[in-house]
Amino acid sequence: MIEVTRSHSFKEAILDIVGAGNLLIDEQIKNHTYTKLGGVADFFVTPESVEQIQALVHLAKEEDIPFTLLGNGSNLIVRDGGIRGIVLNLEKLQTICHQGEMVIAQGGASIIDTSYYALEQSLSGLEFACGIPGTVGGALYMNAGAYGGEIKDCLARAVVIDRSGNLLTLTVEQLDLAYRTSNIAKNDYIVIEAHFNLKKADQAKIKQQMDILTEQRESKQPLEYPSCGSVFKRPPGYFAGKLIQDSGLQGKGIGGAEVSTKHAGFIVNKNHATAAEYIAVIEMVQAKVKEKYGVELEREVRIIGEDN
Ligand SMILES: Cc1cc2nc3c(=O)[nH]c(=O)nc-3n(C[C@H](O)[C@H](O)[C@H](O)COP(=O)(O)OP(=O)(O)OC[C@H]3O[C@@H](n4cnc5c(N)ncnc54)[C@H](O)[C@@H]3O)c2cc1C
């Protein structure tokens, strides 16, 4: 356990834990989110070990300082006023390895890299994730899925830290993954490591499937603009994109943010939008679809942080 000297200021206490190369003060969150939105983070911290994370959790709890996890920022909109307290990012914890048919990836590893690592080992099961631009931690938190596959189908267990700093190993059942949600969200767990239960298969067939999914993604999604992917969950009995398209909202925008003309489920940051503008477009879409079809569109993307 890393001891924190009590007489230090909060900043010095963080430096004691992670060292100077792993703390940025007043860091621009827009440099870390896919939408290129968001104000500043008070303390942007990139720990290098599990022990450092545990010490940060203890410090934040003792000092009653808010604590926020940021993965690749591909499913988050951070408001223009930024995030107070500690923003924890696991970019220094990206190791991927395997034991037999089990691929083990740290929480900060990219889920795309993890799926390509599985391909190299001729292991099948993560093909669906080859274009999801999040971290392993973010993918478990959201139970990310695409093209009929989801994390729930191939996850065996995860190592997490709870908000008291305890290291726990939880099975996929205990994590209770469901459509774009999990126990990780409910319990504020920090995902440190994920164990994916894959199956040996023909490497050429795995690659072929990944190439098909990549082609589909590139042809249908506006990947040339910053976005957070599909903004809304699939409403029962409908497709969000179709409802938005049929409401005539494609190309409609506020400030620099607009509903994509290529994929109606995406809202793109076309021209230096603020988070307030992006959120206003989300609300405009929800209001219009409700008015026209009586359907409530529930957000898949999370909105966090403070207004300006
Ligand atoms: C172009 C594009 C395409 C996309 N396509 C898909 C798709 O096909 N399918 C899909 O499901 N999603 C898709 N997404 C959304 C997004 O990529 C996924 O939800 C992804 O899993 C989010 O991971 P992240 O690391 O970016 O998480 P973030 O956006 O950084 O965070 C999301 C949530 O996870 C939490 N979190 C992050 N890391 C951890 C951790 N280590 N431990 C605990 N909690 C953590 C955060 O606190 C936050 O609440 C897409 C996004 C974009 C921009």
CSV table of N, CA, C and O in Angstrom, one decimal, residues 100-176:
chain,number,residue,atom,x,y,z
A,100,GLY,N,-3.5,-20.0,-23.0
A,100,GLY,CA,-4.4,-20.9,-23.8
A,100,GLY,C,-5.3,-20.1,-24.6
A,100,GLY,O,-4.9,-19.2,-25.4
A,101,GLU,N,-6.6,-20.4,-24.4
A,101,GLU,CA,-7.6,-19.7,-25.2
A,101,GLU,C,-8.2,-18.4,-24.5
A,101,GLU,O,-9.2,-17.8,-25.0
A,102,MET,N,-7.6,-18.1,-23.4
A,102,MET,CA,-8.1,-16.9,-22.6
A,102,MET,C,-7.2,-15.7,-23.0
A,102,MET,O,-6.0,-15.7,-22.8
A,103,VAL,N,-7.8,-14.6,-23.5
A,103,VAL,CA,-7.1,-13.4,-23.7
A,103,VAL,C,-7.3,-12.5,-22.5
A,103,VAL,O,-8.4,-12.2,-22.1
A,104,ILE,N,-6.2,-11.9,-22.0
A,104,ILE,CA,-6.3,-11.1,-20.8
A,104,ILE,C,-5.8,-9.7,-21.1
A,104,ILE,O,-4.7,-9.5,-21.6
A,105,ALA,N,-6.6,-8.7,-20.9
A,105,ALA,CA,-6.3,-7.3,-21.3
A,105,ALA,C,-6.5,-6.4,-20.2
A,105,ALA,O,-7.5,-6.5,-19.4
A,106,GLN,N,-5.6,-5.4,-20.0
A,106,GLN,CA,-5.7,-4.5,-18.9
A,106,GLN,C,-6.8,-3.4,-19.3
A,106,GLN,O,-7.1,-3.2,-20.5
A,107,GLY,N,-7.3,-2.8,-18.3
A,107,GLY,CA,-8.5,-1.9,-18.5
A,107,GLY,C,-8.2,-0.7,-19.5
A,107,GLY,O,-9.1,-0.3,-20.1
A,108,GLY,N,-7.0,-0.3,-19.6
A,108,GLY,CA,-6.6,0.8,-20.5
A,108,GLY,C,-6.3,0.4,-21.9
A,108,GLY,O,-6.1,1.2,-22.8
A,109,ALA,N,-6.3,-0.9,-22.1
A,109,ALA,CA,-6.0,-1.4,-23.5
A,109,ALA,C,-7.1,-1.1,-24.4
A,109,ALA,O,-8.3,-1.0,-24.0
A,110,SER,N,-6.8,-0.9,-25.7
A,110,SER,CA,-7.9,-0.6,-26.6
A,110,SER,C,-8.6,-1.9,-26.9
A,110,SER,O,-8.0,-3.0,-27.1
A,111,ILE,N,-10.0,-1.9,-27.1
A,111,ILE,CA,-10.7,-3.1,-27.4
A,111,ILE,C,-10.4,-3.5,-28.8
A,111,ILE,O,-10.4,-4.7,-29.1
A,112,ILE,N,-10.1,-2.5,-29.7
A,112,ILE,CA,-9.8,-2.9,-31.0
A,112,ILE,C,-8.4,-3.6,-31.0
A,112,ILE,O,-8.3,-4.7,-31.7
A,113,ASP,N,-7.4,-3.1,-30.3
A,113,ASP,CA,-6.1,-3.8,-30.2
A,113,ASP,C,-6.3,-5.2,-29.7
A,113,ASP,O,-5.7,-6.2,-30.1
A,114,THR,N,-7.2,-5.4,-28.7
A,114,THR,CA,-7.5,-6.7,-28.1
A,114,THR,C,-8.0,-7.6,-29.1
A,114,THR,O,-7.7,-8.8,-29.2
A,115,SER,N,-9.0,-7.1,-30.0
A,115,SER,CA,-9.6,-8.0,-31.0
A,115,SER,C,-8.5,-8.4,-32.0
A,115,SER,O,-8.5,-9.6,-32.5
A,116,TYR,N,-7.6,-7.5,-32.3
A,116,TYR,CA,-6.5,-7.9,-33.3
A,116,TYR,C,-5.5,-8.8,-32.7
A,116,TYR,O,-4.9,-9.6,-33.4
A,117,TYR,N,-5.3,-8.6,-31.4
A,117,TYR,CA,-4.4,-9.5,-30.7
A,117,TYR,C,-5.0,-11.0,-30.7
A,117,TYR,O,-4.2,-11.9,-31.0
A,118,ALA,N,-6.3,-11.1,-30.5
A,118,ALA,CA,-6.9,-12.4,-30.6
A,118,ALA,C,-6.8,-13.0,-32.0
A,118,ALA,O,-6.5,-14.2,-32.1
A,119,LEU,N,-6.9,-12.1,-33.0
A,119,LEU,CA,-6.7,-12.6,-34.4
A,119,LEU,C,-5.3,-13.2,-34.6
A,119,LEU,O,-5.2,-14.3,-35.1
A,120,GLU,N,-4.3,-12.5,-34.0
A,120,GLU,CA,-2.9,-13.0,-34.2
A,120,GLU,C,-2.8,-14.4,-33.6
A,120,GLU,O,-2.0,-15.2,-34.0
A,121,GLN,N,-3.5,-14.6,-32.5
A,121,GLN,CA,-3.4,-15.9,-31.8
A,121,GLN,C,-4.4,-16.9,-32.4
A,121,GLN,O,-4.6,-18.0,-31.8
A,122,SER,N,-5.1,-16.6,-33.5
A,122,SER,CA,-6.2,-17.4,-34.1
A,122,SER,C,-7.3,-17.7,-33.1
A,122,SER,O,-7.7,-18.9,-33.0
A,123,LEU,N,-7.7,-16.7,-32.3
A,123,LEU,CA,-8.7,-16.9,-31.3
A,123,LEU,C,-10.0,-16.1,-31.8
A,123,LEU,O,-9.9,-14.9,-32.1
A,124,SER,N,-11.1,-16.8,-31.8
A,124,SER,CA,-12.3,-16.2,-32.2
A,124,SER,C,-13.3,-15.8,-31.1
A,124,SER,O,-13.3,-16.5,-30.0
A,125,GLY,N,-14.0,-14.8,-31.3
A,125,GLY,CA,-15.0,-14.4,-30.2
A,125,GLY,C,-15.0,-12.8,-30.1
A,125,GLY,O,-16.0,-12.3,-29.6
A,126,LEU,N,-14.0,-12.2,-30.5
A,126,LEU,CA,-13.9,-10.7,-30.3
A,126,LEU,C,-14.0,-10.0,-31.6
A,126,LEU,O,-13.8,-8.8,-31.7
A,127,GLU,N,-14.4,-10.7,-32.7
A,127,GLU,CA,-14.4,-10.1,-34.0
A,127,GLU,C,-15.3,-8.8,-34.0
A,127,GLU,O,-15.0,-7.8,-34.6
A,128,PHE,N,-16.5,-8.9,-33.3
A,128,PHE,CA,-17.5,-7.9,-33.3
A,128,PHE,C,-16.9,-6.5,-32.8
A,128,PHE,O,-17.4,-5.5,-33.2
A,129,ALA,N,-15.8,-6.6,-32.0
A,129,ALA,CA,-15.3,-5.4,-31.3
A,129,ALA,C,-14.2,-4.7,-32.2
A,129,ALA,O,-13.6,-3.7,-31.7
A,130,CYS,N,-13.9,-5.2,-33.4
A,130,CYS,CA,-12.7,-4.7,-34.1
A,130,CYS,C,-12.8,-3.3,-34.5
A,130,CYS,O,-11.9,-2.7,-35.0
A,131,GLY,N,-14.0,-2.7,-34.4
A,131,GLY,CA,-14.1,-1.3,-34.8
A,131,GLY,C,-14.7,-0.4,-33.7
A,131,GLY,O,-15.1,0.8,-33.9
A,132,ILE,N,-14.8,-0.9,-32.5
A,132,ILE,CA,-15.4,-0.1,-31.4
A,132,ILE,C,-14.2,0.7,-30.7
A,132,ILE,O,-13.3,0.1,-30.1
A,133,PRO,N,-14.3,2.0,-30.8
A,133,PRO,CA,-13.1,2.8,-30.4
A,133,PRO,C,-12.9,3.1,-29.0
A,133,PRO,O,-12.5,4.2,-28.6
A,134,GLY,N,-13.2,2.1,-28.1
A,134,GLY,CA,-13.1,2.3,-26.7
A,134,GLY,C,-12.0,1.5,-26.0
A,134,GLY,O,-11.3,0.7,-26.7
A,135,THR,N,-11.8,1.7,-24.7
A,135,THR,CA,-10.9,0.9,-24.0
A,135,THR,C,-11.6,-0.4,-23.5
A,135,THR,O,-12.8,-0.5,-23.5
A,136,VAL,N,-10.8,-1.3,-23.0
A,136,VAL,CA,-11.4,-2.5,-22.4
A,136,VAL,C,-12.3,-2.1,-21.2
A,136,VAL,O,-13.5,-2.6,-21.1
A,137,GLY,N,-11.9,-1.2,-20.4
A,137,GLY,CA,-12.7,-0.8,-19.2
A,137,GLY,C,-14.0,-0.2,-19.7
A,137,GLY,O,-15.1,-0.5,-19.2
A,138,GLY,N,-14.0,0.7,-20.7
A,138,GLY,CA,-15.2,1.4,-21.2
A,138,GLY,C,-16.1,0.3,-21.8
A,138,GLY,O,-17.3,0.4,-21.7
A,139,ALA,N,-15.5,-0.6,-22.5
A,139,ALA,CA,-16.3,-1.6,-23.2
A,139,ALA,C,-17.1,-2.5,-22.2
A,139,ALA,O,-18.2,-2.9,-22.5
A,140,LEU,N,-16.4,-2.9,-21.1
A,140,LEU,CA,-17.1,-3.7,-20.1
A,140,LEU,C,-18.2,-2.8,-19.4
A,140,LEU,O,-19.3,-3.3,-19.2
A,141,TYR,N,-17.9,-1.6,-19.1
A,141,TYR,CA,-18.8,-0.7,-18.4
A,141,TYR,C,-20.1,-0.6,-19.2
A,141,TYR,O,-21.2,-0.7,-18.7
A,142,MET,N,-20.0,-0.5,-20.6
A,142,MET,CA,-21.1,-0.3,-21.4
A,142,MET,C,-21.7,-1.6,-22.0
A,142,MET,O,-22.7,-1.6,-22.7
A,143,ASN,N,-21.0,-2.7,-21.7
A,143,ASN,CA,-21.3,-4.0,-22.4
A,143,ASN,C,-21.4,-3.6,-23.9
A,143,ASN,O,-22.4,-3.9,-24.5
A,144,ALA,N,-20.3,-3.1,-24.4
A,144,ALA,CA,-20.3,-2.7,-25.8
A,144,ALA,C,-20.6,-3.9,-26.7
A,144,ALA,O,-20.3,-5.0,-26.4
A,145,GLY,N,-21.3,-3.6,-27.8
A,145,GLY,CA,-21.6,-4.6,-28.8
A,145,GLY,C,-21.8,-4.1,-30.1
A,145,GLY,O,-22.0,-2.9,-30.3
A,146,ALA,N,-21.8,-5.0,-31.1
A,146,ALA,CA,-22.0,-4.6,-32.5
A,146,ALA,C,-22.2,-5.8,-33.3
A,146,ALA,O,-21.6,-6.9,-33.0
A,147,TYR,N,-23.0,-5.7,-34.4
A,147,TYR,CA,-23.2,-6.7,-35.4
A,147,TYR,C,-23.5,-8.1,-34.7
A,147,TYR,O,-23.0,-9.1,-35.1
A,148,GLY,N,-24.4,-8.1,-33.7
A,148,GLY,CA,-24.8,-9.3,-33.1
A,148,GLY,C,-24.0,-9.8,-32.0
A,148,GLY,O,-24.3,-10.8,-31.3
A,149,GLY,N,-22.8,-9.2,-31.7
A,149,GLY,CA,-21.9,-9.7,-30.7
A,149,GLY,C,-21.9,-8.7,-29.5
A,149,GLY,O,-22.2,-7.5,-29.8
A,150,GLU,N,-21.6,-9.1,-28.3
A,150,GLU,CA,-21.4,-8.1,-27.2
A,150,GLU,C,-20.4,-8.7,-26.2
A,150,GLU,O,-20.1,-9.9,-26.2
A,151,ILE,N,-19.9,-7.8,-25.4
A,151,ILE,CA,-18.8,-8.2,-24.4
A,151,ILE,C,-19.3,-9.4,-23.6
A,151,ILE,O,-18.6,-10.3,-23.3
A,152,LYS,N,-20.6,-9.3,-23.2
A,152,LYS,CA,-21.2,-10.4,-22.3
A,152,LYS,C,-21.0,-11.8,-22.9
A,152,LYS,O,-20.8,-12.8,-22.1
A,153,ASP,N,-20.9,-11.9,-24.2
A,153,ASP,CA,-20.8,-13.3,-24.9
A,153,ASP,C,-19.5,-13.9,-24.7
A,153,ASP,O,-19.3,-15.1,-24.8
A,154,CYS,N,-18.4,-13.1,-24.5
A,154,CYS,CA,-17.1,-13.7,-24.5
A,154,CYS,C,-16.3,-13.4,-23.2
A,154,CYS,O,-15.2,-13.8,-23.0
A,155,LEU,N,-16.9,-12.6,-22.3
A,155,LEU,CA,-16.1,-12.3,-21.0
A,155,LEU,C,-16.3,-13.4,-20.0
A,155,LEU,O,-17.4,-13.9,-19.8
A,156,ALA,N,-15.2,-13.8,-19.4
A,156,ALA,CA,-15.2,-14.8,-18.4
A,156,ALA,C,-15.3,-14.1,-17.0
A,156,ALA,O,-16.2,-14.4,-16.2
A,157,ARG,N,-14.4,-13.2,-16.8
A,157,ARG,CA,-14.4,-12.5,-15.5
A,157,ARG,C,-13.6,-11.2,-15.6
A,157,ARG,O,-12.9,-11.0,-16.7
A,158,ALA,N,-13.6,-10.4,-14.6
A,158,ALA,CA,-12.9,-9.1,-14.6
A,158,ALA,C,-12.3,-8.9,-13.3
A,158,ALA,O,-12.9,-9.3,-12.2
A,159,VAL,N,-11.1,-8.2,-13.2
A,159,VAL,CA,-10.6,-7.8,-12.0
A,159,VAL,C,-10.9,-6.3,-11.9
A,159,VAL,O,-10.7,-5.5,-12.8
A,160,VAL,N,-11.5,-5.9,-10.7
A,160,VAL,CA,-11.9,-4.5,-10.5
A,160,VAL,C,-11.4,-4.0,-9.2
A,160,VAL,O,-11.1,-4.8,-8.3
A,161,ILE,N,-11.5,-2.7,-9.0
A,161,ILE,CA,-11.2,-2.1,-7.7
A,161,ILE,C,-12.5,-1.4,-7.3
A,161,ILE,O,-13.1,-0.7,-8.2
A,162,ASP,N,-13.0,-1.6,-6.1
A,162,ASP,CA,-14.2,-0.9,-5.7
A,162,ASP,C,-13.8,0.4,-5.1
A,162,ASP,O,-12.6,0.8,-4.9
A,163,ARG,N,-14.8,1.2,-4.7
A,163,ARG,CA,-14.6,2.6,-4.3
A,163,ARG,C,-14.0,2.6,-2.8
A,163,ARG,O,-13.9,3.7,-2.3
A,164,SER,N,-13.8,1.5,-2.2
A,164,SER,CA,-13.0,1.4,-1.0
A,164,SER,C,-11.6,1.0,-1.2
A,164,SER,O,-10.8,0.8,-0.3
A,165,GLY,N,-11.2,0.8,-2.5
A,165,GLY,CA,-9.9,0.4,-2.8
A,165,GLY,C,-9.6,-1.1,-2.8
A,165,GLY,O,-8.5,-1.5,-3.0
A,166,ASN,N,-10.6,-1.9,-2.6
A,166,ASN,CA,-10.4,-3.4,-2.6
A,166,ASN,C,-10.3,-3.9,-4.0
A,166,ASN,O,-11.1,-3.5,-4.9
A,167,LEU,N,-9.4,-4.9,-4.2
A,167,LEU,CA,-9.2,-5.6,-5.5
A,167,LEU,C,-10.1,-6.8,-5.5
A,167,LEU,O,-10.0,-7.7,-4.6
A,168,LEU,N,-11.0,-6.9,-6.5
A,168,LEU,CA,-12.0,-8.0,-6.5
A,168,LEU,C,-11.9,-8.7,-7.9
A,168,LEU,O,-11.7,-8.0,-8.9
A,169,THR,N,-12.1,-10.0,-7.9
A,169,THR,CA,-12.3,-10.7,-9.2
A,169,THR,C,-13.7,-11.2,-9.3
A,169,THR,O,-14.2,-11.9,-8.4
A,170,LEU,N,-14.4,-10.7,-10.3
A,170,LEU,CA,-15.8,-11.0,-10.4
A,170,LEU,C,-16.1,-11.7,-11.7
A,170,LEU,O,-15.5,-11.4,-12.8
A,171,THR,N,-17.0,-12.7,-11.6
A,171,THR,CA,-17.4,-13.5,-12.8
A,171,THR,C,-18.3,-12.6,-13.7
A,171,THR,O,-18.9,-11.6,-13.2
A,172,VAL,N,-18.5,-13.1,-14.9
A,172,VAL,CA,-19.4,-12.4,-15.8
A,172,VAL,C,-20.8,-12.3,-15.2
A,172,VAL,O,-21.5,-11.3,-15.4
A,173,GLU,N,-21.2,-13.3,-14.5
A,173,GLU,CA,-22.6,-13.3,-13.9
A,173,GLU,C,-22.7,-12.2,-12.9
A,173,GLU,O,-23.6,-11.5,-12.8
A,174,GLN,N,-21.6,-12.1,-12.0
A,174,GLN,CA,-21.6,-11.1,-11.0
A,174,GLN,C,-21.6,-9.7,-11.6
A,174,GLN,O,-22.1,-8.8,-11.0
A,175,LEU,N,-21.0,-9.6,-12.8
A,175,LEU,CA,-20.9,-8.2,-13.4
A,175,LEU,C,-22.3,-7.8,-14.0
A,175,LEU,O,-22.5,-6.7,-14.3
A,176,ASP,N,-23.2,-8.8,-14.2
A,176,ASP,CA,-24.6,-8.6,-14.6
A,176,ASP,C,-24.6,-7.6,-15.9
A,176,ASP,O,-25.3,-6.6,-15.9
